[in-house]
Coordinates of C-alpha atoms and ligand atoms in Angstrom, one line a residue:
X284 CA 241.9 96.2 214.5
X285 CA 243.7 98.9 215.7
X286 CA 247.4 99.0 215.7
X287 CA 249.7 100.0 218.5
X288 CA 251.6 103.1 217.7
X289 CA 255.9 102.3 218.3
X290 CA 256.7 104.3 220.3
X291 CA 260.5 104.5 220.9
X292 CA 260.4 102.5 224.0
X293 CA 259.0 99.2 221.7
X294 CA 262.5 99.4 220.4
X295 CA 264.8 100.4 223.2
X296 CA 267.0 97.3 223.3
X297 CA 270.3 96.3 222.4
X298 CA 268.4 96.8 218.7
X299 CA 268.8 100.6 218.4
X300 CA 272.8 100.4 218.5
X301 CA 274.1 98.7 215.3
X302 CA 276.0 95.8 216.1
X303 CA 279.2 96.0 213.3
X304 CA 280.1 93.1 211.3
X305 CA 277.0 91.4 212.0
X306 CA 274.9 89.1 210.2
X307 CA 271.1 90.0 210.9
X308 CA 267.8 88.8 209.1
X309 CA 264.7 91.1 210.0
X310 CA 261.3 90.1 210.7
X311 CA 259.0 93.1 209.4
X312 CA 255.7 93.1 211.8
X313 CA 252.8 93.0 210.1
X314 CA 250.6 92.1 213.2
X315 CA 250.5 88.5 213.4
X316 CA 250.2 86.1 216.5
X317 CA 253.8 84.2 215.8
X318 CA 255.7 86.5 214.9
X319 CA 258.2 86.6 217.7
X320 CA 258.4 82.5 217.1
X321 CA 259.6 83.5 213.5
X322 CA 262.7 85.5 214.8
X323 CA 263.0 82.6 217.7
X324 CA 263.2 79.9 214.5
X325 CA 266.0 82.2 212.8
X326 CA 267.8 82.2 216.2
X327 CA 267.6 78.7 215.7
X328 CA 269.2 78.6 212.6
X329 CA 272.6 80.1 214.5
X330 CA 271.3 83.5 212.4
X331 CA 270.8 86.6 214.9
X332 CA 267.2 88.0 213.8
X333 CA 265.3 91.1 215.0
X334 CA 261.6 92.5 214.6
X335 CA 260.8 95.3 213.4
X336 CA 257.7 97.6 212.8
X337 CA 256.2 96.9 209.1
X338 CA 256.5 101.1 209.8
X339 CA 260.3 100.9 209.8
X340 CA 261.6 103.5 207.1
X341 CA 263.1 101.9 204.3
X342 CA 265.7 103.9 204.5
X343 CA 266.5 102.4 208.3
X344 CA 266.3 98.9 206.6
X345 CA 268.8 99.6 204.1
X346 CA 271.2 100.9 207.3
X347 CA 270.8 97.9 209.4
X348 CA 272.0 95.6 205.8
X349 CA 270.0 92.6 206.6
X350 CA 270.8 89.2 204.8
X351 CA 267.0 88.9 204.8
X352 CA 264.0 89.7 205.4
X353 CA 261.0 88.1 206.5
X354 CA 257.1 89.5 206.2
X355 CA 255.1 88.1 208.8
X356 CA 251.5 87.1 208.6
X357 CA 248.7 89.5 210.1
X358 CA 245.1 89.4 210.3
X359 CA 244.3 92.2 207.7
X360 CA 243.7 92.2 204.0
X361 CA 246.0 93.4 201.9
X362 CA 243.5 95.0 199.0
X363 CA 241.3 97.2 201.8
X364 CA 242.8 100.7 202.5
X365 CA 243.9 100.8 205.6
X366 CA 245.5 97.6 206.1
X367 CA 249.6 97.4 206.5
X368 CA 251.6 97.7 203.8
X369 CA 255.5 98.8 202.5
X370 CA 256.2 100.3 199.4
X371 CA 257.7 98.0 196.4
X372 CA 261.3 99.8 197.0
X373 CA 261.4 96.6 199.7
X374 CA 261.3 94.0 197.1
X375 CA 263.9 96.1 195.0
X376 CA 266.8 96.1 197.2
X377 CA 268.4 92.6 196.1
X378 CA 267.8 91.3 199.2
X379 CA 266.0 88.0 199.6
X380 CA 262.4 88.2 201.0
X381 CA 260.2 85.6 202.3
X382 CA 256.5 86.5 203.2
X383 CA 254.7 85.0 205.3
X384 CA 250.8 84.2 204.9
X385 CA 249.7 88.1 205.0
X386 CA 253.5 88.7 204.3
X387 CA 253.1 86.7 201.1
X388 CA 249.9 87.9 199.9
X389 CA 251.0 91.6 200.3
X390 CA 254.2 91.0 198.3
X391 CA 252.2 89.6 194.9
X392 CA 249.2 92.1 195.9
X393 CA 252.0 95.2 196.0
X394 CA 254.0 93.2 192.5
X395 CA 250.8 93.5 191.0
X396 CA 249.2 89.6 191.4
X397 CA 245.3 89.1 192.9
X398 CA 244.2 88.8 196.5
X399 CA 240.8 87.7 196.9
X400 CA 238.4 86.3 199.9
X401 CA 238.3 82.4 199.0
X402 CA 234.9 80.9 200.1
X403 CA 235.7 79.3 202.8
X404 CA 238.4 79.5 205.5
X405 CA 241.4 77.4 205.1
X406 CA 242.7 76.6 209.0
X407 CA 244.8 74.2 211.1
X408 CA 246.7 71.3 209.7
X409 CA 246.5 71.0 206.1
X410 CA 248.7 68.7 203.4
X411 CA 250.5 70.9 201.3
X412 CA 252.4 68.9 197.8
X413 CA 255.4 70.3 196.6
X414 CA 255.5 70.8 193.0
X415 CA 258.3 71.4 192.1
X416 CA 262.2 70.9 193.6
X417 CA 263.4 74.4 195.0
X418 CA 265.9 75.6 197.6
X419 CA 263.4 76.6 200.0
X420 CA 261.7 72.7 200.0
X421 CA 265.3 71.5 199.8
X422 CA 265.2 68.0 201.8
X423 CA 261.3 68.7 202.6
X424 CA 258.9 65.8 201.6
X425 CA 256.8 66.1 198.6
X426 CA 253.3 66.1 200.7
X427 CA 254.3 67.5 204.2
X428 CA 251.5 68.7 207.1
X429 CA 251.6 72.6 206.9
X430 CA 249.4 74.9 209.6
X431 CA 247.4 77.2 207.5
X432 CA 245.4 80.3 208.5
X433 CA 243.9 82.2 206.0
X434 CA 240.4 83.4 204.2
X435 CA 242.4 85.0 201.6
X436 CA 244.2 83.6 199.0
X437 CA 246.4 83.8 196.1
X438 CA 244.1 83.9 193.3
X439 CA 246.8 85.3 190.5
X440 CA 250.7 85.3 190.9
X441 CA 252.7 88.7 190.3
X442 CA 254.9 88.5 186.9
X443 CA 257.6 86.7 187.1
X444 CA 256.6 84.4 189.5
X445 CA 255.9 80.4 189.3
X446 CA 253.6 78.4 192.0
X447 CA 255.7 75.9 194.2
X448 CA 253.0 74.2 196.3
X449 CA 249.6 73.5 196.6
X450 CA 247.1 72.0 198.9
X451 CA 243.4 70.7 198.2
X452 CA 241.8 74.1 198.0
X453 CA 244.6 76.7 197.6
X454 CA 246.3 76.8 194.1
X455 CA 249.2 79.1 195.5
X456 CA 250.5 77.5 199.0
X457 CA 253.9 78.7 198.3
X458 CA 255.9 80.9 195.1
X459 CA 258.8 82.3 194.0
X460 CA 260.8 84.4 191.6
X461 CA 264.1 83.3 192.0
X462 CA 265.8 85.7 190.0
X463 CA 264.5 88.5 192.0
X464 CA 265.1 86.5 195.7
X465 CA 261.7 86.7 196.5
X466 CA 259.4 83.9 198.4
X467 CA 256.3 83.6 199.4
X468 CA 254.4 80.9 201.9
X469 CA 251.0 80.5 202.7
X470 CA 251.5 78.9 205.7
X471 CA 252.9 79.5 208.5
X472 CA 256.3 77.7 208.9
X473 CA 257.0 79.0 212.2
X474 CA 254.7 76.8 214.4
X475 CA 255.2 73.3 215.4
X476 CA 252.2 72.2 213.6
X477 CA 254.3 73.3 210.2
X478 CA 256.1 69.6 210.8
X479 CA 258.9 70.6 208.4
X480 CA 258.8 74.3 209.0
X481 CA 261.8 75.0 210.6
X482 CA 264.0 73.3 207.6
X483 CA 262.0 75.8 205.7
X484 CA 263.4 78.6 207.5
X485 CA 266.7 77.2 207.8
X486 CA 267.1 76.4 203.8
X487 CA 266.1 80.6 203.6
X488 CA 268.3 81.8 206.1
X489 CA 271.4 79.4 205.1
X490 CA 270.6 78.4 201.3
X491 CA 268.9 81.3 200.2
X492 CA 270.6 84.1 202.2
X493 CA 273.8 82.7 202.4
X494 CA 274.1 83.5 205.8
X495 CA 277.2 82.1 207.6
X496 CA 275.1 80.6 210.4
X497 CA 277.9 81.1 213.1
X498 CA 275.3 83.5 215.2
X499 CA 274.4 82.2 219.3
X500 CA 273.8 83.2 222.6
X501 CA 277.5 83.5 223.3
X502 CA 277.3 86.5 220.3
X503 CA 274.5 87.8 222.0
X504 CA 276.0 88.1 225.4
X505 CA 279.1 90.0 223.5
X506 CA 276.8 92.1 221.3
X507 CA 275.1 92.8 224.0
X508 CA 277.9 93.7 225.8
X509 CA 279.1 95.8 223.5
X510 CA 276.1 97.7 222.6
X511 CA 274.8 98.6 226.5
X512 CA 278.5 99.9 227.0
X513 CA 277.5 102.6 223.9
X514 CA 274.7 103.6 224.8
X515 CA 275.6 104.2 228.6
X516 CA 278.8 105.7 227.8
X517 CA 279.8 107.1 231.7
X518 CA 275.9 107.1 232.6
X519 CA 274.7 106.2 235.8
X520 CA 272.1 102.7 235.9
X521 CA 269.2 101.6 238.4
X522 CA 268.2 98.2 238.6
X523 CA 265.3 96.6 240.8
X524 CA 266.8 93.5 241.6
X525 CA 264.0 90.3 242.3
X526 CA 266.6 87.5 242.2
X527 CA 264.0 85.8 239.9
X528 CA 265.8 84.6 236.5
X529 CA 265.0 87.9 234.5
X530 CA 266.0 90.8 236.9
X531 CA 269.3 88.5 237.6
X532 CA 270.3 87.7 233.8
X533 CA 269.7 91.4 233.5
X534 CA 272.0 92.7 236.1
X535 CA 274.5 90.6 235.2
X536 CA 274.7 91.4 232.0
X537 CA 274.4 95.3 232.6
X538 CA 277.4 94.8 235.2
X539 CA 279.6 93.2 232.7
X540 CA 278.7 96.0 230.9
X541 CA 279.2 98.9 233.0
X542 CA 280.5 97.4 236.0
X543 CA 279.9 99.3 239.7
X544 CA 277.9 102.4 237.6
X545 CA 275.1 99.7 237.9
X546 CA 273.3 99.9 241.1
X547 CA 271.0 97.1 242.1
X548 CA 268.3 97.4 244.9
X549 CA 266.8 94.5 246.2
X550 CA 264.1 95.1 248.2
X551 CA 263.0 91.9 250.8
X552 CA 259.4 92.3 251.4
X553 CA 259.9 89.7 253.8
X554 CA 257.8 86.9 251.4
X555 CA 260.9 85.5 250.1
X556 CA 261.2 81.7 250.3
X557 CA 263.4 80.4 253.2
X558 CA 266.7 82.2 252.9
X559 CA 266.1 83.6 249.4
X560 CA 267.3 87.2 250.7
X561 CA 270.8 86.0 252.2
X562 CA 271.2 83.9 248.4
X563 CA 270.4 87.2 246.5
X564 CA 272.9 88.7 248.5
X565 CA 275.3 86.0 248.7
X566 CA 275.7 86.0 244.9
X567 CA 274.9 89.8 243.7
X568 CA 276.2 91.7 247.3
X569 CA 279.8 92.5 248.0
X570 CA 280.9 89.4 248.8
X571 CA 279.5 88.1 245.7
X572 CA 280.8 87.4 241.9
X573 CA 279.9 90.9 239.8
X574 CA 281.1 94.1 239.9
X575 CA 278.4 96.3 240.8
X576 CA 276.8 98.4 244.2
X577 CA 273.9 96.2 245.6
X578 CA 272.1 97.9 248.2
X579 CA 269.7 95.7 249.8
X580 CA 266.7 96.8 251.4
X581 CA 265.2 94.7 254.3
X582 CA 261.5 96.2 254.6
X583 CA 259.9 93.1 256.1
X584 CA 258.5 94.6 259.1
X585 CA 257.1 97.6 256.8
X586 CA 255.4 95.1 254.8
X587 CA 254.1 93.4 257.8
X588 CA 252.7 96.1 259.6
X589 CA 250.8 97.3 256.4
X590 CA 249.6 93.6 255.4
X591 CA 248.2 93.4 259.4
X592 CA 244.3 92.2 259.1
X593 CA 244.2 92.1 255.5
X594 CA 242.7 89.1 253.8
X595 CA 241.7 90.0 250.6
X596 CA 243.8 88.6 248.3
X597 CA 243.6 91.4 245.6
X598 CA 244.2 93.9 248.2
X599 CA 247.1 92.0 249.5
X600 CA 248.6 92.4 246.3
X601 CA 247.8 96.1 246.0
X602 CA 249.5 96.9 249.2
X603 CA 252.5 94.9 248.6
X604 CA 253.1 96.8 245.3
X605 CA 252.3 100.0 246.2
X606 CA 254.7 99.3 249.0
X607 CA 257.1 98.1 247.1
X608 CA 257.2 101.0 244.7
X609 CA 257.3 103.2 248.1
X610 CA 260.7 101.3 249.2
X611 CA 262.2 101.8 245.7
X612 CA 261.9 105.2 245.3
X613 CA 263.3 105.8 248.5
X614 CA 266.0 103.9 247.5
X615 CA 266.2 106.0 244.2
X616 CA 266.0 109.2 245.8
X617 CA 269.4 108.5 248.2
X618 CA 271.1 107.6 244.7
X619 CA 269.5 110.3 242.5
X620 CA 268.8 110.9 239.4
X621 CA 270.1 108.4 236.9
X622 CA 270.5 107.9 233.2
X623 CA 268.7 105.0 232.6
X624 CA 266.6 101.9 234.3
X625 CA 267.0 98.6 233.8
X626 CA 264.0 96.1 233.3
X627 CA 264.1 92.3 233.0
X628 CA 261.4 92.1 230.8
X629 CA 261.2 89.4 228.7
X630 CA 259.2 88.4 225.0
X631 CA 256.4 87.1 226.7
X632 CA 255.5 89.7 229.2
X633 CA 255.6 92.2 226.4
X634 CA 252.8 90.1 224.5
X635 CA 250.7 89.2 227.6
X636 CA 250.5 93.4 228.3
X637 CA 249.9 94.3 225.0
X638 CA 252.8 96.4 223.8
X639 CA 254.3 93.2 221.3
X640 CA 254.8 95.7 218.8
X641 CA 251.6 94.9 216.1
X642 CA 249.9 91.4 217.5
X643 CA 246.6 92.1 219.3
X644 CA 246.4 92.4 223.4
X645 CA 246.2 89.0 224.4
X646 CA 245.6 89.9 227.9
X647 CA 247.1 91.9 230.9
X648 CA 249.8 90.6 232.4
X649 CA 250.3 90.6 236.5
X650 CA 253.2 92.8 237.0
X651 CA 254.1 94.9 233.5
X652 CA 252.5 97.7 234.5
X653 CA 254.2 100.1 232.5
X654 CA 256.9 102.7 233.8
X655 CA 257.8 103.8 236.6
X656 CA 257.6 107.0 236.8
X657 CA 258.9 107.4 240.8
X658 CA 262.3 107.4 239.4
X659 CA 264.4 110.1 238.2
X660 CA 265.2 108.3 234.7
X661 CA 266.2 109.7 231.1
X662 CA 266.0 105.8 229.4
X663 CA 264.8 102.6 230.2
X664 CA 266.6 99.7 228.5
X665 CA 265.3 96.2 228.5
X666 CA 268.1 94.0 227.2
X667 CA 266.2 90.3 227.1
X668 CA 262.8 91.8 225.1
X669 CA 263.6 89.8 222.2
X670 CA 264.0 86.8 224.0
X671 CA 261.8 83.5 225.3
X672 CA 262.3 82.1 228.8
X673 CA 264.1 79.6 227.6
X674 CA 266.9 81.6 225.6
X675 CA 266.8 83.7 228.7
X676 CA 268.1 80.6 230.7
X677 CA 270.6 80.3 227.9
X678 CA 271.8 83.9 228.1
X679 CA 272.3 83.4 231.9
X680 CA 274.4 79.9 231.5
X681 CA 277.0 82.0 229.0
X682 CA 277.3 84.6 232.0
X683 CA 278.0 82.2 234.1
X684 CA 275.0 82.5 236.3
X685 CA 274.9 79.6 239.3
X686 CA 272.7 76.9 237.8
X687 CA 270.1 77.3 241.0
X688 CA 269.6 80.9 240.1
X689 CA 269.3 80.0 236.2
X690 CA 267.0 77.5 236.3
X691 CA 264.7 79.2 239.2
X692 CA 261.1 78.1 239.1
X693 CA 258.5 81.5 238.5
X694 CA 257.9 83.0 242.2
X695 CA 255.1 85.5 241.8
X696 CA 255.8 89.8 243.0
X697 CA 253.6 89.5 245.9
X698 CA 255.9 86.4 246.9
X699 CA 254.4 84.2 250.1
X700 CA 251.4 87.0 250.3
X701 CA 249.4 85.5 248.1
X702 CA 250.6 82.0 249.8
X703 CA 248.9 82.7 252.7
X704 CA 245.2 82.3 252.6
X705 CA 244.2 85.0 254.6
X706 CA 246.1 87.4 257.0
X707 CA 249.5 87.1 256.5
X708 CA 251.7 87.9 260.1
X709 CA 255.7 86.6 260.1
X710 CA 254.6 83.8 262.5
X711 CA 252.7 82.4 258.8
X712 CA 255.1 83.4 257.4
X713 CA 257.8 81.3 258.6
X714 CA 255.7 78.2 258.6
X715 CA 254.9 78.5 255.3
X716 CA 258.7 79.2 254.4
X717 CA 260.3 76.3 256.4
X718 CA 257.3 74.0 254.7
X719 CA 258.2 75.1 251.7
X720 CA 262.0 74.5 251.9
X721 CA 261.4 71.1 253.0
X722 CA 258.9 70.7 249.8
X723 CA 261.9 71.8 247.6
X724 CA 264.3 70.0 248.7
X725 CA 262.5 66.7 248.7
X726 CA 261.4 67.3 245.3
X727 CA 265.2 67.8 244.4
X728 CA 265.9 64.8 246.2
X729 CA 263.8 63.4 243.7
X730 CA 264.9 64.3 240.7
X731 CA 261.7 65.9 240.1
X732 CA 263.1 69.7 240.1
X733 CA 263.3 70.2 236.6
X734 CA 260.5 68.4 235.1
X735 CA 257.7 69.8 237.7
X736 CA 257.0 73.4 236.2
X737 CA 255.8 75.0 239.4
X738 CA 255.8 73.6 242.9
X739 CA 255.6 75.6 246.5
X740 CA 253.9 74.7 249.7
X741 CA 251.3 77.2 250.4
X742 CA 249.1 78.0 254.0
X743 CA 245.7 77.1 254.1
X744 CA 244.0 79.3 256.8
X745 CA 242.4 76.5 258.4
X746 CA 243.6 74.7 261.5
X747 CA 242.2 71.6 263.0
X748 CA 242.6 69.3 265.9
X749 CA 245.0 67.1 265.8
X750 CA 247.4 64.6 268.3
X751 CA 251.3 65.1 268.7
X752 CA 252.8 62.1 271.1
X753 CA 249.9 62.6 273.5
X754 CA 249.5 65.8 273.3
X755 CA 246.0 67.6 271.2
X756 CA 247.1 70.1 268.8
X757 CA 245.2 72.6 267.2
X758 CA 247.3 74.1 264.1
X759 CA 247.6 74.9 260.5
X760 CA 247.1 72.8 257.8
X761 CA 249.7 73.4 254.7
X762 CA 248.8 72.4 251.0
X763 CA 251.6 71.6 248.8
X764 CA 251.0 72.3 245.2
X765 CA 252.9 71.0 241.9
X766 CA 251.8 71.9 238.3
X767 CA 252.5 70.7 234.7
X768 CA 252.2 73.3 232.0
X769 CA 253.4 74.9 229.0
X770 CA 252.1 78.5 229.2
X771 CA 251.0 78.9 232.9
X772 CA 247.6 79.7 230.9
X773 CA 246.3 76.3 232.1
X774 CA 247.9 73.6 234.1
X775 CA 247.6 69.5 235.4
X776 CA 248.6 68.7 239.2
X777 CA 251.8 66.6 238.9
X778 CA 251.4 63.2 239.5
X779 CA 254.1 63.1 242.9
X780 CA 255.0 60.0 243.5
X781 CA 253.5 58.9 247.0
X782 CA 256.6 58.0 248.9
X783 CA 257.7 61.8 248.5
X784 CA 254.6 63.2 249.4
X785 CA 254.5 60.5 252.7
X786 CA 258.5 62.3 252.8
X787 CA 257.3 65.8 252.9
X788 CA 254.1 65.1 255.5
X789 CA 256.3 63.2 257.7
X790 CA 258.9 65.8 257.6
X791 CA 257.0 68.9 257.4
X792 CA 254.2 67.9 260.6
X793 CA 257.9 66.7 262.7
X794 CA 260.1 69.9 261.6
X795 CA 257.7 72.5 261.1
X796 CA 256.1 74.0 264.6
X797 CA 252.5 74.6 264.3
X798 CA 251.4 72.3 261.5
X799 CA 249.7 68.9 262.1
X800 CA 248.4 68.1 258.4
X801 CA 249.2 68.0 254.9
X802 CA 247.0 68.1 251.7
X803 CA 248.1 67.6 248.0
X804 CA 246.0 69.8 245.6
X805 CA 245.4 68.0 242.7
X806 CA 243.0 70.4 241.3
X807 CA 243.8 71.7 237.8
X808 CA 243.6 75.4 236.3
X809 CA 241.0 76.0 235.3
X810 CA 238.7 75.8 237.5
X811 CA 241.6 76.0 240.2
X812 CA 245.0 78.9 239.7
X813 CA 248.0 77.6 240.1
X814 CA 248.7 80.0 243.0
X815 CA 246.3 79.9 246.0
X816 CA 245.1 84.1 245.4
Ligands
XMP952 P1 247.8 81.8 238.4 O1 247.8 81.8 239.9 O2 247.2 83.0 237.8 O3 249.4 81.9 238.1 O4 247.3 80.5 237.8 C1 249.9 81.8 236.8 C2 251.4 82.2 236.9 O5 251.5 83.5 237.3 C3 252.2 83.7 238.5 N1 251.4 84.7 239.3 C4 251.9 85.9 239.5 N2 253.1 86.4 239.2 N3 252.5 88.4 240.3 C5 253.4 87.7 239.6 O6 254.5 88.1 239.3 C6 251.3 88.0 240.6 O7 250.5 88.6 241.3 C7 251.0 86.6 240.3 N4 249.9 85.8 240.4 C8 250.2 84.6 239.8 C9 252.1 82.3 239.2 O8 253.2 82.1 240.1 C10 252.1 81.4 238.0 O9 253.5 81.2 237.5

């Protein structure tokens, strides 16, 4: 496999300034698929945790003083050449170290123990026993379901170590040398399938590395804080405002940061939901709650005119980006060069597009495209690229971010244009945005807002005949859409109860001027998206 280079920009975050007085364990990278989930556990545990490149220097590790460190797995083998490694100075520092799967076979292959192929793969849920009663299985049962996924194994512990746990086919499931702090795991005890795994973690981080566990998101809005305001000093900041839940959690925090030397442009394409524009504006513009310049850009009739007789939905998307980038660096070019650009990006947009650091491209991602290079920048930070969506929402609460903008549901770039089946014009595009608020607000009515993942009302292209009081019509129809999923990867049609669907045809065919029928798409992705382009 071949491993991303890390570049400087994997690690511009709030990372490269040392937070004082902190208490930090590090994840070293070693390529695996989880590895983010390992930090996300230790977050858990009220410890603040970071990743890192198994490249790191060791001489940066010993700087950054973490109370431990963890290996993560990685699909290599530790005994061929070329695979990842660190030099024994790691296991030499006093501090406690846990590896992980690869992590743990590299730290008895590199203290002189035996890796070898076993002769048959051991994967998924496996029973491991217990052996014996240590910190790290403190208050873990003595046969407990373990997620193991590995062809090599542990076929000789490095002096000084003793064999913890074992399952049917692998002798070494878990060791340890406790006079020297170090641990190793065969399993992964990051993953949900690991039933006891994150007690695992937590008796490393707390029992084992003593840390205080008095770390959460309120620290990180402060460190944060802190750390932007060094690394700015007097500079000047760009941000592309969406109003989405990233871009927002971002600009806030970068404007309790720097205050008014952020400037936010928000461009309205004119494919905002109903009134989406005026509630960016309401809560980032002048008359809003932070301290910063908000210039807000309304192109809609620019995106209109260069969307006119365009039906292809991956062209549609093209000319709505390329537009958009257009708008922006006008916008950039009235305000000038500036020190450094802000991005909401967020953990799992830097998986999806490949730049995770050393986990393999899992696939490309919609809108990470990479950066921009239309404005005048020196930096580009990216203060939530440790983080998960959900400890994004978190972040956002402790800034005191109105609930309706926290919890937003995901609105895709290209907005309503890819809403529209075919040619989008702003006669579509109201319909589709007063449908839409209807849709919303019913499902709110409901109770249903937080439990459906995704929901919108999108425009079919077809219209049919149809009879208002005794009149025949000949309009649109509108489908309304609601999915249940974990990863947007694949998704199940909510089951809407049928009194709020009858709710939204009634009210959507009476209020909403050219529509006369309503469908509910119950298909599932795959074979169906959950958008309609
Ligand atoms: P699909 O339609 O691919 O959607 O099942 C999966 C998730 O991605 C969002 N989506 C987009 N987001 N730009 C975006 O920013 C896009 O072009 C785009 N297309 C789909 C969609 O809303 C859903 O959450």
């Amino acid at each position: 496999m071949a491993y991303l280079d890390y570049s400087k920009d994997s690690f511009t975050n709030a990372s490269e300034v040392p937070f004082m007085d902190r208490e930090m364990v590090i994840v070293l990278d070693f390529g695996g698929q989880y590895n983010q989930l390992v930090a996300r556990r230790v977050r858990e545990c009220n410890v603040y945790c970071e990743i890192y490149s198994y490249k790191t220097p060791i001489e940066k590790i010993k700087e950054m003083a973490p109370k431990g460190i963890i290996l993560t797995g990685g699909p290599n083998s530790c005994y061929e050449e070329d695979s990842p490694t660190y030099s024994h100075e790691l296991f030499e520092l006093g501090v406690p170290v846990l590896g992980l799967c690869y992590g743990a076979q590299l730290m008895q292959y590199i203290l002189g123990g035996k890796v070898e192929k076993a002769d048959f793969r051991e994967y998924g849920k496996t029973e491991v026993l217990v052996d014996t009663s240590t910190v790290l299985f403190h208050n873990v049962l003595p046969s407990t379901t373990c997620w193991m996924s590995h062809y090599d194994y542990i076929s000789q512990l490095a002096p000084g170590f003793v064999s913890t746990a074992h399952t049917e086919h692998c002798p070494v499931a878990a060791a340890e040398d406790v006079s020297r702090k170090l641990y190793a795991i065969q399993f992964h005890p990051e993953v949900l399938h690991t039933h006891e795994g994150s007690r695992m973690l937590y008796n490393f981080v707390r029992g084992i590395c003593g840390c205080a566990g008095d770390w959460e998101m309120g620290s990180f809005v402060e460190q944060s804080i802190t750390a932007i305001r060094e690394k700015v000093g007097d500079g000047k900041v760009l941000c592309a405002l969406s109003g989405g839940v990233d871009s927002s959690v971002a600009a806030v925090l970068l404007s309790k940061a720097v205050g008014d030397q952020l400037t936010c442009v928000f461009v309205d394409h004119g494919l905002l939901r109903k009134n989406e524009g005026d509630e960016v504006e309401a809560v980032f513009g002048p008359d809003g709650n932070y301290d910063l310049r908000f210039v807000r850009v309304n192109a809609q009739e620019r995106f209109y005119a260069k969307l006119a007789g365009v039906t292809e939905p991956e062209k549609k998307r093209k000319i709505i980006g390329e537009e958009f980038i257009r708008v922006f660096e006008e916008e950039a070019k009235k305000i000038g060069a500036v020190d450094f650009l802000v991005q909401g990006t967020i953990y799992p947009d830097v998986v999806e597009s490949g730049l995770g650091g050393e986990s393999a491209v899992i696939k490309s991602h919609h809108n990470v495209g990479g950066l921009p290079d239309y404005v005048d920048f020196k930096e580009i930070i990216e203060p939530l690229r440790n983080l998960f969506k959900d400890e994004v929402r978190q972040v956002g609460l402790k800034l005191g971010i109105p609930e309706y903008l926290v919890y937003r549901q995901p609105f895709p770039g290209p907005g309503l244009g890819i809403r529209i089946i075919g040619e989008v014009t702003a006669e579509k595009v109201r319909i589709v945005q007063d449908a839409d608020a209807i849709y919303r607000e019913e499902i709110a009515n409901a109770g249903l807002d937080r439990s459906i993942n995704q929901y919108f009302a999108a425009l079919t292209n077809m219209r049919s005949v149809g009879v208002m009081g005794d009149e025949r019509t000949y309009d649109y129809a509108v489908a309304l859409r609601a999915v249940e999923t974990v990863d947007f990867m694949t998704a199940e049609a909510a089951r809407m109860p049928w009194d709020v669907l009858n709710k939204v045809m009634n009210r959507i065919i009476n209020e909403v001027r050219g529509v006369n029928r309503v469908f509910y798409d119950i298909s599932s992705k795959p074979p169906g998206t959950i958008e309609f382009e």
